[in-house]
XYZ file of N, CA and C in Angstrom:
747
model
N -12.603 17.594 -30.805
C -11.932 16.767 -29.605
C -12.571 17.306 -28.423
N -12.731 16.520 -27.351
C -13.329 16.742 -26.148
C -12.497 18.062 -25.535
N -13.122 18.902 -24.756
C -12.647 19.868 -23.953
C -12.244 19.395 -22.523
N -12.841 18.236 -22.123
C -12.656 17.873 -20.878
C -11.236 17.447 -20.486
N -10.737 18.043 -19.497
C -9.359 17.790 -19.211
C -9.320 16.580 -18.187
N -9.949 16.553 -16.995
C -9.903 15.497 -16.160
C -11.391 14.799 -16.172
N -11.264 13.474 -16.140
C -12.295 12.574 -16.049
C -12.171 11.725 -14.539
N -12.951 11.729 -13.819
C -12.958 10.785 -12.680
C -13.828 9.762 -13.029
N -13.249 8.644 -12.763
C -14.056 7.415 -13.009
C -14.291 6.519 -11.868
N -15.513 6.584 -11.569
C -15.910 5.771 -10.256
C -17.141 4.809 -10.555
N -16.952 3.548 -9.938
C -17.985 2.466 -10.023
C -18.722 2.507 -8.583
N -19.980 2.453 -8.646
C -20.788 2.425 -7.394
C -21.440 1.179 -7.243
N -21.765 0.730 -5.894
C -22.671 -0.475 -5.764
C -23.084 -0.236 -4.165
N -24.301 0.023 -4.021
C -24.951 0.177 -2.490
C -23.816 1.038 -1.751
N -23.543 2.183 -2.284
C -22.329 2.903 -1.451
C -22.914 4.203 -0.870
N -24.451 4.407 -0.808
C -24.856 5.575 -0.217
C -24.430 6.143 1.101
N -23.780 4.995 1.938
C -23.633 5.256 3.350
C -22.341 6.317 3.311
N -21.394 6.054 2.447
C -20.227 7.066 2.530
C -20.080 7.846 1.306
N -20.815 7.823 0.165
C -20.711 8.319 -0.908
C -20.658 9.913 -0.991
N -21.677 10.540 -0.247
C -21.847 12.033 -0.349
C -20.217 12.742 0.095
N -19.668 12.179 1.106
C -18.408 12.973 1.467
C -17.350 12.636 0.627
N -17.258 11.334 -0.094
C -16.359 11.303 -1.136
C -16.462 12.119 -2.478
N -17.761 12.264 -2.775
C -18.156 13.181 -3.986
C -17.811 14.505 -3.805
N -18.145 14.935 -2.326
C -17.776 16.437 -2.095
C -16.157 16.642 -2.355
N -15.441 15.609 -1.806
C -13.932 15.797 -1.893
C -13.420 15.702 -3.258
N -14.128 15.230 -4.167
C -13.770 14.977 -5.536
C -14.181 16.315 -6.361
N -15.449 16.815 -6.271
C -15.997 17.855 -6.780
C -15.275 19.203 -6.460
N -14.554 19.245 -5.259
C -13.963 20.352 -4.996
C -12.458 20.661 -5.734
N -12.133 19.621 -6.378
C -10.945 19.584 -6.993
C -10.862 19.571 -8.581
N -12.191 19.658 -8.894
C -12.480 19.725 -10.364
C -12.834 21.022 -10.764
N -12.439 21.275 -12.001
C -12.814 22.533 -12.730
C -14.412 22.432 -13.226
N -14.863 23.439 -13.760
C -16.182 23.472 -14.418
C -16.354 22.462 -15.709
N -15.131 22.452 -16.349
C -14.995 21.739 -17.471
C -14.586 20.235 -17.283
N -14.402 19.819 -16.142
C -14.055 18.408 -15.778
C -15.353 17.501 -15.513
N -15.261 16.290 -15.392
C -16.220 15.471 -15.247
C -16.053 14.279 -14.242
N -17.201 13.798 -13.612
C -17.339 12.738 -12.784
C -18.307 11.759 -13.400
N -17.623 10.596 -13.740
C -18.401 9.481 -14.541
C -18.640 8.366 -13.716
N -19.767 8.106 -13.333
C -20.048 7.034 -12.345
C -20.941 6.027 -13.208
N -20.433 4.697 -13.026
C -21.246 3.560 -13.446
C -21.797 2.863 -12.121
N -23.092 2.755 -12.263
C -23.661 2.211 -11.028
C -23.944 0.658 -11.446
N -23.603 -0.070 -10.484
C -23.645 -1.773 -10.948
C -24.794 -2.274 -10.256
N -26.084 -1.610 -10.310
C -27.109 -2.262 -9.691
C -27.585 -2.075 -8.263
N -27.041 -0.804 -7.828
C -27.440 -0.490 -6.454
C -29.002 -0.496 -6.069
N -29.220 -0.844 -4.953
C -30.733 -1.179 -4.594
C -30.823 -0.053 -3.194
N -29.707 0.555 -2.905
C -30.059 1.513 -1.778
C -30.102 2.941 -2.460
N -29.614 4.029 -1.772
C -30.087 5.261 -2.095
C -28.917 5.808 -2.902
N -28.013 5.157 -3.557
C -27.049 5.543 -4.213
C -27.269 6.510 -5.596
N -28.238 5.913 -6.156
C -28.498 6.761 -7.500
C -29.282 8.211 -6.915
N -30.207 8.148 -5.967
C -30.675 9.335 -5.471
C -29.794 10.375 -4.947
N -28.913 9.808 -4.267
C -27.774 10.678 -3.617
C -26.985 11.416 -4.757
N -26.704 10.667 -5.791
C -25.841 11.307 -6.765
C -26.701 12.428 -7.621
N -28.025 12.145 -7.716
C -28.966 13.053 -8.514
C -29.185 14.377 -7.555
N -28.938 14.181 -6.121
C -29.361 15.280 -5.389
C -28.343 16.346 -5.350
N -26.930 15.941 -5.893
C -25.987 17.173 -6.121
C -26.209 17.972 -7.057
N -27.181 17.574 -8.050
C -27.566 18.612 -9.038
C -26.392 19.153 -9.546
N -25.288 18.438 -9.935
C -24.273 18.936 -10.497
C -24.014 18.459 -11.876
N -24.112 19.268 -13.102
C -23.772 18.892 -14.260
C -22.490 18.199 -14.646
N -21.533 18.288 -13.728
C -20.337 17.482 -14.062
C -20.463 16.142 -13.834
N -21.358 15.572 -12.953
C -21.720 14.206 -12.628
C -22.576 13.570 -13.583
N -22.139 12.613 -14.303
C -22.920 11.692 -15.340
C -22.917 10.319 -14.604
N -24.231 9.789 -14.659
C -24.333 8.443 -14.040
C -25.035 7.577 -15.159
N -24.566 6.254 -15.224
C -25.055 5.353 -16.165
C -25.145 4.100 -15.132
N -26.413 3.395 -15.427
C -26.445 2.081 -14.736
C -26.376 1.077 -15.511
N -25.757 -0.175 -15.295
C -25.445 -1.268 -16.065
C -26.708 -2.074 -16.153
N -26.718 -2.575 -17.269
C -27.916 -3.468 -17.628
C -27.994 -4.753 -16.756
N -26.933 -5.207 -16.237
C -26.797 -6.393 -15.543
C -25.459 -6.277 -14.654
N -25.414 -6.819 -13.649
C -24.439 -6.704 -12.646
C -23.046 -7.193 -13.160
N -21.936 -6.293 -13.307
C -20.846 -6.626 -13.964
C -19.569 -6.917 -12.961
N -19.799 -6.789 -11.736
C -18.821 -6.487 -10.566
C -17.999 -5.261 -10.790
N -17.227 -4.993 -9.733
C -16.407 -3.786 -9.722
C -15.421 -3.585 -10.756
N -14.806 -4.746 -11.241
C -13.775 -4.554 -12.455
C -14.574 -4.212 -13.770
N -15.680 -4.844 -14.037
C -16.463 -4.571 -15.316
C -16.939 -3.091 -15.262
N -17.469 -2.849 -14.129
C -17.906 -1.359 -13.910
C -16.895 -0.362 -14.176
N -15.630 -0.635 -13.535
C -14.689 0.297 -13.886
C -14.281 0.411 -15.354
N -14.224 -0.707 -15.973
C -13.956 -0.792 -17.378
C -14.962 -0.055 -18.135
N -16.190 -0.074 -17.872
C -17.286 0.775 -18.317
C -16.979 2.176 -18.279
N -16.525 2.688 -16.998
C -16.238 3.913 -16.576
C -15.173 4.501 -17.372
N -14.174 3.726 -17.522
C -12.990 4.229 -18.445
C -13.415 4.377 -19.884
N -14.133 3.512 -20.352
C -14.703 3.608 -21.823
C -15.420 4.853 -21.879
N -16.361 5.184 -20.991
C -17.120 6.379 -21.184
C -16.449 7.738 -21.029
N -15.302 7.691 -20.117
C -14.764 8.999 -19.982
C -14.339 9.765 -21.279
N -14.375 11.013 -21.310
C -13.993 11.874 -22.161
C -12.674 12.749 -22.104
N -12.153 12.653 -20.905
C -10.887 13.547 -20.528
C -9.599 13.035 -21.130
N -8.443 13.823 -20.969
C -7.412 13.674 -21.487
C -6.620 12.997 -20.048
N -6.866 13.140 -18.958
C -6.327 12.435 -17.694
C -7.634 11.769 -16.997
N -7.368 10.479 -16.788
C -8.578 9.619 -16.206
C -7.984 9.336 -14.961
N -8.748 9.690 -13.807
C -8.382 9.566 -12.379
C -9.593 8.555 -11.631
N -8.991 7.287 -11.218
C -9.893 6.436 -10.711
C -10.216 6.723 -9.198
N -11.599 6.356 -8.811
C -12.042 6.605 -7.609
C -12.874 5.506 -7.094
N -12.798 5.220 -5.741
C -13.581 4.289 -5.168
C -14.735 5.129 -4.618
N -15.958 4.517 -4.055
C -17.028 5.215 -3.766
C -17.011 5.706 -2.199
N -16.047 5.048 -1.589
C -16.062 5.346 0.129
C -15.092 5.939 0.617
N -13.805 6.479 -0.146
C -12.832 7.142 0.427
C -12.835 8.622 0.563
N -11.927 9.263 0.989
C -11.911 10.779 0.951
C -10.566 11.203 0.066
N -10.566 12.171 -0.758
C -9.548 12.662 -1.410
C -8.815 13.783 -0.646
N -7.561 13.873 -0.211
C -7.022 15.055 0.340
C -6.845 16.114 -0.904
N -6.734 17.252 -0.449
C -6.459 18.242 -1.301
C -5.357 18.190 -1.936
N -5.425 18.576 -3.438
C -4.029 18.429 -4.225
C -3.919 17.159 -4.873
N -4.791 16.139 -4.560
C -4.646 14.799 -5.129
C -4.698 14.972 -6.701
N -5.737 15.694 -7.337
C -5.955 15.560 -8.802
C -4.635 16.295 -9.434
N -4.229 17.357 -9.010
C -3.025 17.973 -9.680
C -1.794 17.260 -9.390
N -1.425 16.735 -8.309
C -0.398 15.744 -8.140
C -0.284 14.692 -9.002
N -1.454 14.119 -9.270
C -1.420 13.056 -10.130
C -1.350 13.456 -11.888
N -2.047 14.531 -12.069
C -1.982 15.073 -13.451
C -0.594 15.720 -13.768
N 0.054 16.255 -12.549
C 1.658 16.693 -13.012
C 2.506 15.423 -13.244
N 2.102 14.217 -12.490
C 2.988 13.077 -12.730
C 2.911 12.493 -14.127
N 1.588 12.626 -14.588
C 1.259 12.138 -15.913
C 1.974 13.023 -17.015
N 2.631 14.005 -16.809
C 3.405 14.791 -17.762
C 4.501 14.072 -18.183
N 4.981 13.066 -17.411
C 6.208 12.247 -17.773
C 5.868 10.715 -17.760
N 4.657 10.350 -17.649
C 4.487 8.927 -17.827
C 2.794 8.650 -18.051
N 2.499 7.577 -18.665
C 1.157 7.231 -18.895
C 0.198 6.883 -17.742
N 0.986 6.411 -16.701
C 0.347 5.873 -15.532
C 0.889 6.715 -14.288
N 0.156 7.028 -13.255
C 0.760 7.572 -12.250
C -0.122 6.924 -11.059
N 0.543 6.762 -9.800
C -0.029 6.206 -8.730
C 0.560 6.495 -7.390
N -0.177 7.197 -6.432
C 0.386 7.572 -5.136
C 0.052 6.727 -3.861
N 0.342 7.126 -2.856
C 0.049 6.446 -1.491
C -1.218 6.397 -1.003
N -1.564 5.479 -0.146
C -2.951 5.421 0.415
C -2.716 5.256 1.969
N -3.243 6.005 2.666
C -3.299 5.696 4.277
C -4.696 5.660 4.547
N -4.924 4.907 6.011
C -6.402 4.854 6.307
C -6.607 6.137 6.911
N -8.167 6.294 6.666
C -8.841 7.515 6.938
C -8.651 7.902 8.516
N -8.721 7.019 9.428
C -9.159 7.212 10.767
C -7.680 7.689 11.516
N -6.481 7.002 11.087
C -5.327 7.322 11.746
C -4.168 7.933 10.851
N -4.537 8.098 9.486
C -3.746 8.543 8.520
C -2.316 7.800 8.568
N -2.365 6.366 8.656
C -1.196 5.493 8.648
C -1.322 4.672 7.416
N -0.056 4.325 6.825
C -0.148 3.374 5.803
C -0.624 1.949 6.131
N -1.249 1.557 5.188
C -1.876 0.123 5.275
C -0.872 -0.906 5.468
N -1.268 -2.049 6.127
C -0.072 -2.960 6.387
C -0.095 -3.928 5.064
N 1.012 -4.471 4.633
C 1.170 -5.403 3.463
C 0.545 -6.419 4.051
N -0.300 -7.227 2.940
C -0.811 -8.532 3.521
C 0.328 -9.906 3.508
N 1.336 -9.349 2.991
C 2.362 -10.321 2.824
C 3.426 -10.414 3.878
N 3.952 -9.033 3.989
C 5.090 -8.834 5.077
C 4.623 -8.187 6.199
N 3.272 -7.897 6.481
C 2.730 -7.198 7.510
C 3.465 -6.056 8.225
N 3.933 -5.258 7.252
C 4.542 -4.116 7.711
C 4.139 -2.895 6.745
N 4.317 -1.703 7.126
C 3.635 -0.543 6.510
C 3.840 -0.694 4.848
N 2.852 -0.507 4.087
C 2.951 -0.439 2.715
C 2.932 0.823 2.003
N 3.907 1.176 1.156
C 3.832 2.364 0.632
C 4.886 2.406 -0.626
N 4.572 3.185 -1.518
C 5.398 3.408 -2.806
C 6.455 4.311 -2.489
N 7.458 4.379 -3.310
C 8.632 5.324 -3.165
C 8.699 5.754 -4.685
N 8.880 7.116 -4.944
C 9.173 7.601 -6.142
C 10.561 6.927 -6.883
N 11.418 6.626 -5.902
C 12.594 6.017 -6.373
C 12.592 4.674 -7.039
N 11.507 4.081 -7.026
C 11.266 2.691 -7.747
C 10.468 2.805 -8.990
N 10.098 4.014 -9.345
C 9.320 4.203 -10.605
C 9.877 3.654 -11.777
N 11.171 3.678 -11.922
C 11.669 3.229 -13.330
C 12.298 1.771 -13.038
N 12.178 1.027 -11.842
C 12.533 -0.450 -11.711
C 11.248 -1.227 -12.388
N 11.105 -1.077 -13.550
C 10.195 -1.857 -14.384
C 9.997 -3.232 -14.084
N 11.101 -4.065 -14.335
C 11.042 -5.420 -14.032
C 10.922 -5.873 -12.546
N 11.520 -5.092 -11.889
C 11.322 -5.456 -10.316
C 9.840 -5.147 -9.989
N 9.212 -4.231 -10.434
C 7.757 -3.797 -10.274
C 6.933 -5.028 -10.686
N 7.347 -5.523 -11.754
C 6.515 -6.339 -12.426
C 6.541 -7.653 -11.309
N 7.790 -8.032 -11.018
C 7.931 -9.194 -9.996
C 7.239 -8.832 -8.769
N 7.316 -7.599 -8.169
C 6.462 -7.241 -7.061
C 5.135 -7.420 -7.143
N 4.474 -7.090 -8.351
C 3.190 -7.370 -8.609
C 2.937 -8.900 -8.442
N 3.661 -9.546 -9.011
C 3.199 -10.923 -9.014
C 3.470 -11.633 -7.667
N 4.481 -11.145 -6.800
C 4.465 -11.325 -5.414
C 3.563 -10.870 -4.415
N 2.825 -9.831 -4.957
C 1.811 -9.337 -4.148
C 2.509 -8.355 -3.004
N 3.660 -7.735 -3.369
C 4.360 -6.936 -2.516
C 4.321 -5.296 -2.859
N 3.580 -5.067 -3.774
C 3.662 -3.528 -4.171
C 2.078 -2.931 -4.116
N 2.000 -2.032 -3.435
C 0.828 -1.352 -3.214
C 0.308 -0.407 -4.382
N -0.154 -1.139 -5.269
C -0.957 -0.400 -6.458
C -2.367 -0.531 -6.465
N -2.904 0.639 -5.747
C -4.291 0.600 -5.618
C -4.993 1.439 -6.522
N -6.053 0.911 -7.231
C -6.700 1.829 -8.233
C -7.161 3.035 -7.564
N -7.675 3.084 -6.384
C -8.136 4.331 -5.712
C -7.131 5.286 -5.715
N -5.791 5.019 -5.913
C -4.764 5.992 -5.836
C -4.134 6.242 -7.304
N -4.746 5.808 -8.279
C -4.268 5.658 -9.695
C -4.871 6.717 -10.673
N -4.114 7.132 -11.693
C -4.601 7.968 -12.859
C -3.787 7.425 -14.095
N -4.351 7.801 -15.167
C -3.806 7.413 -16.486
C -4.189 8.275 -17.591
N -3.238 8.588 -18.471
C -3.406 9.284 -19.641
C -4.450 8.628 -20.676
N -5.245 9.267 -21.322
C -6.143 8.562 -22.299
C -5.315 7.575 -23.396
N -4.149 8.064 -23.841
C -3.314 7.267 -24.623
C -3.143 5.886 -24.254
N -3.201 5.729 -22.880
C -2.922 4.431 -22.285
C -4.165 3.351 -22.488
N -5.253 4.029 -22.824
C -6.506 3.075 -22.876
C -6.379 2.228 -24.167
N -5.391 2.363 -25.052
C -5.226 1.618 -26.264
C -4.759 0.331 -25.954
N -3.946 0.322 -24.836
C -3.423 -1.200 -24.138
C -4.192 -1.565 -23.095
N -4.859 -0.657 -22.315
C -5.569 -1.059 -21.019
C -7.019 -1.752 -21.671
N -7.568 -1.136 -22.422
C -8.951 -1.647 -22.915
C -8.865 -2.495 -24.306
N -9.717 -3.256 -24.282
C -10.776 -3.980 -23.458
C -9.900 -4.720 -22.237
N -10.604 -4.576 -21.035
C -9.963 -5.464 -19.926
C -10.168 -6.884 -20.324
N -9.066 -7.755 -19.979
C -8.927 -9.107 -20.361
C -10.202 -9.779 -19.813
N -10.836 -10.772 -20.479
C -12.029 -11.402 -20.081
C -11.998 -12.150 -18.762
N -10.683 -12.639 -18.612
C -10.670 -13.388 -17.212
C -10.346 -12.608 -16.038
N -10.126 -11.103 -16.262
C -9.827 -10.388 -15.083
C -11.017 -10.096 -14.228
N -11.105 -11.046 -13.218
C -12.305 -10.870 -12.414
C -12.000 -10.202 -11.169
N -10.948 -9.768 -10.967
C -10.317 -8.918 -9.799
C -9.169 -8.008 -10.163
N -8.701 -7.110 -9.415
C -7.454 -6.426 -9.646
C -7.280 -5.657 -10.851
N -8.244 -4.868 -11.299
C -7.941 -4.094 -12.399
C -6.785 -3.092 -12.316
N -6.459 -2.521 -11.142
C -5.461 -1.672 -10.845
C -4.227 -2.539 -11.103
N -4.059 -3.799 -10.728
C -2.693 -4.426 -11.130
C -2.775 -4.704 -12.493
N -3.820 -4.941 -13.360
C -3.683 -5.004 -14.689
C -3.118 -3.571 -15.316
N -3.627 -2.491 -15.001
C -3.163 -1.174 -15.346
C -1.574 -1.073 -15.075
N -1.420 -1.421 -13.729
C 0.072 -1.239 -13.390
C 0.952 -2.009 -14.125
N 0.421 -3.359 -14.544
C 1.263 -4.235 -15.334
C 1.482 -3.527 -16.636
N 0.530 -3.208 -17.325
C 0.682 -2.696 -18.550
C 1.635 -1.272 -18.708
N 1.536 -0.462 -17.505
C 2.360 0.635 -17.488
C 3.720 0.029 -17.209
N 4.044 -0.734 -16.426
C 5.362 -1.347 -16.259
C 5.976 -1.968 -17.502
N 5.153 -2.645 -18.159
C 5.720 -3.315 -19.544
C 5.882 -2.330 -20.402
N 5.095 -1.209 -20.467
C 5.430 -0.052 -21.428
C 6.551 0.992 -20.970
N 7.052 0.812 -19.748
C 8.055 1.316 -18.989
C 7.645 2.818 -19.044
N 6.407 2.865 -18.531
C 5.996 4.408 -18.461
C 4.981 4.451 -17.089
N 5.555 4.350 -15.957
C 4.924 4.549 -14.743
C 5.512 5.586 -13.690
N 4.750 6.193 -12.962
C 5.483 7.335 -12.082
C 4.837 6.977 -10.645
N 5.494 6.698 -9.820
C 5.157 6.501 -8.260
C 5.291 7.981 -7.582
N 4.192 8.331 -7.005
C 4.522 9.409 -6.203
C 4.716 9.203 -4.613
N 5.601 9.936 -4.009
C 5.674 9.843 -2.577
C 4.523 10.314 -1.813
N 3.640 11.159 -2.315
C 2.494 11.778 -1.528
C 1.529 10.911 -1.303
N 0.699 11.057 -0.350
C -0.730 10.416 0.005
C -1.554 11.075 -0.910
N -2.315 10.218 -1.632
C -3.569 10.773 -2.607
C -4.705 10.248 -2.088
N -4.883 9.395 -1.154
C -6.076 8.755 -0.841
C -6.091 8.505 0.741
N -7.269 8.904 1.281
C -7.591 8.571 2.831
C -8.573 7.579 2.581
N -8.173 6.275 2.933
C -9.027 5.065 2.600
C -9.802 4.809 3.911
N -11.060 4.728 3.711
C -11.983 4.353 4.699
C -12.147 2.762 4.783
N -11.677 2.267 5.913
C -11.664 0.642 6.296
C -12.864 0.434 6.671
N -13.713 -0.703 6.066
C -14.895 -1.061 6.808
C -15.127 -2.421 6.152
N -16.137 -3.321 6.748
C -16.316 -4.652 6.448
C -16.605 -4.902 4.967
N -17.225 -3.969 4.194
C -17.669 -4.077 2.874
C -16.588 -3.648 1.787
N -15.407 -3.140 2.114
C -14.498 -2.799 1.236
C -14.432 -3.895 -0.027
N -14.349 -3.325 -1.094
C -14.006 -4.312 -2.360
C -13.008 -5.062 -2.197
N -11.996 -4.377 -1.858
C -10.644 -5.222 -1.967
C -10.101 -4.880 -0.384
N -9.262 -5.848 0.038
C -8.765 -5.983 1.483
C -7.206 -6.086 1.528
N -6.606 -5.558 2.561
C -5.298 -5.964 2.880
C -4.996 -7.275 3.809
N -6.192 -7.972 3.995
C -6.011 -9.171 4.913
C -5.435 -10.270 4.040
N -4.567 -11.192 4.651
C -4.163 -12.381 3.986
C -5.190 -13.097 3.426
N -5.145 -13.890 2.225
C -5.990 -14.727 1.664
C -5.485 -16.256 1.917
N -6.506 -17.239 1.703
C -6.142 -18.475 1.537
C -5.050 -18.890 0.543
N -4.491 -20.042 0.552
C -3.534 -20.411 -0.439
C -4.205 -20.683 -1.897
N -5.540 -21.283 -1.910
C -5.939 -21.263 -3.194
C -6.323 -20.191 -3.855
N -7.023 -19.194 -3.314
C -7.100 -18.016 -4.153
C -5.718 -17.046 -4.571
N -4.912 -17.337 -3.533
C -3.438 -16.742 -3.786
C -2.775 -17.317 -5.035
N -2.944 -18.568 -5.224
C -2.187 -19.367 -6.264
C -3.039 -19.007 -7.445
N -4.382 -19.014 -7.557
C -4.998 -18.685 -8.745
C -4.786 -17.352 -9.338
N -4.592 -16.131 -8.189
C -4.224 -14.985 -8.523
C -2.999 -14.709 -9.070
N -2.036 -15.618 -8.785
C -0.504 -15.614 -9.178
C -0.656 -16.112 -10.655
N -1.296 -16.960 -11.133
C -1.557 -17.470 -12.490
C -2.304 -16.328 -13.280
N -3.135 -15.859 -12.820
C -4.016 -14.600 -13.462
C -2.821 -13.606 -13.660
N -2.085 -13.180 -12.667
C -0.833 -12.081 -12.943
C 0.115 -12.520 -13.936
N 0.493 -13.797 -14.208
C 1.317 -14.159 -15.105
C 0.524 -14.013 -16.418
N -0.509 -14.256 -16.621
C -1.415 -14.073 -17.990
C -1.445 -12.617 -18.276
N -1.671 -11.866 -17.124
C -1.677 -10.439 -17.544
C -0.541 -9.711 -17.964
N 0.704 -10.398 -17.597
C 1.919 -9.863 -17.950
C 2.164 -10.338 -19.509
N 1.772 -11.446 -19.710
C 1.919 -11.876 -21.154
C 1.018 -11.224 -22.010
N -0.100 -10.676 -21.620
C -1.223 -10.071 -22.331
C -0.635 -8.646 -22.682
N -0.157 -8.029 -21.638
C 0.456 -6.755 -21.682
C 1.572 -6.742 -22.659
N 2.346 -7.599 -22.783
C 3.459 -7.590 -23.506
C 2.961 -7.758 -25.146
N 1.792 -8.698 -25.409
C 1.171 -8.835 -26.594
C 0.751 -7.576 -27.047
N -0.121 -6.992 -26.323
C -0.634 -5.734 -26.739
C 0.437 -4.323 -26.963
N 1.365 -4.574 -26.114
C 2.605 -3.498 -26.644
C 3.209 -3.863 -28.022
N 3.429 -5.174 -28.274
C 3.881 -5.472 -29.579
C 3.015 -5.088 -30.542
N 1.764 -5.266 -30.283
C 0.598 -5.036 -31.468
C 0.615 -3.468 -31.742
N 0.921 -2.558 -30.849
C 0.647 -1.216 -30.979
C 2.003 -0.455 -31.309
N 3.250 -1.209 -31.272
C 4.282 -0.490 -31.616
C 4.533 -0.355 -33.061
């Protein structure tokens, strides 16, 4: 068995502008036996050179043979990780101290844990794209599994992959990612965890999110067409999660 306790799973694409600060904040929270698994999805900037410049044996980098998109790249990172606890990371945020241990501690009682996100500059919660008010998770709603599934479908619960971690045992239901999952791998993981009745919400802030024009995901409202397509996809994900749960019971 692997001796790796924590695997940080990151997907990169032309992220050199902000990557160094993020990697520094990650490595400072890892032990010598942990790892940072990076799947680079065809960067054409200095991303790969920057990762190599760290000279840290805990960082492993693999480049995709073709562009997979960020969802596919995260799937590859989860597949490559060796640790018991898998912590997801974007390429352009900063991790506050204590993030790793807070998420790992929460995984002692659930297969998936997710905390809160604030913007890096002002340290304020992000606004909900539906209700236009501060968006945050509460530990008190962790066990409201059916309601959480409805909140996922309605787009009113802040399940950000950048604030998420999971136990290795959850991969049996999470992977492979559904072929039609073109966005929102985080909502898929949260759907699986709520169907399995094994998710923990943290009150703590675990990500300082850097907001800029090239964020892969956004809290801005979307047009009606993409919203409807997303709702159909989320229903399919809920059905798939139930099918996988039945298969592994």
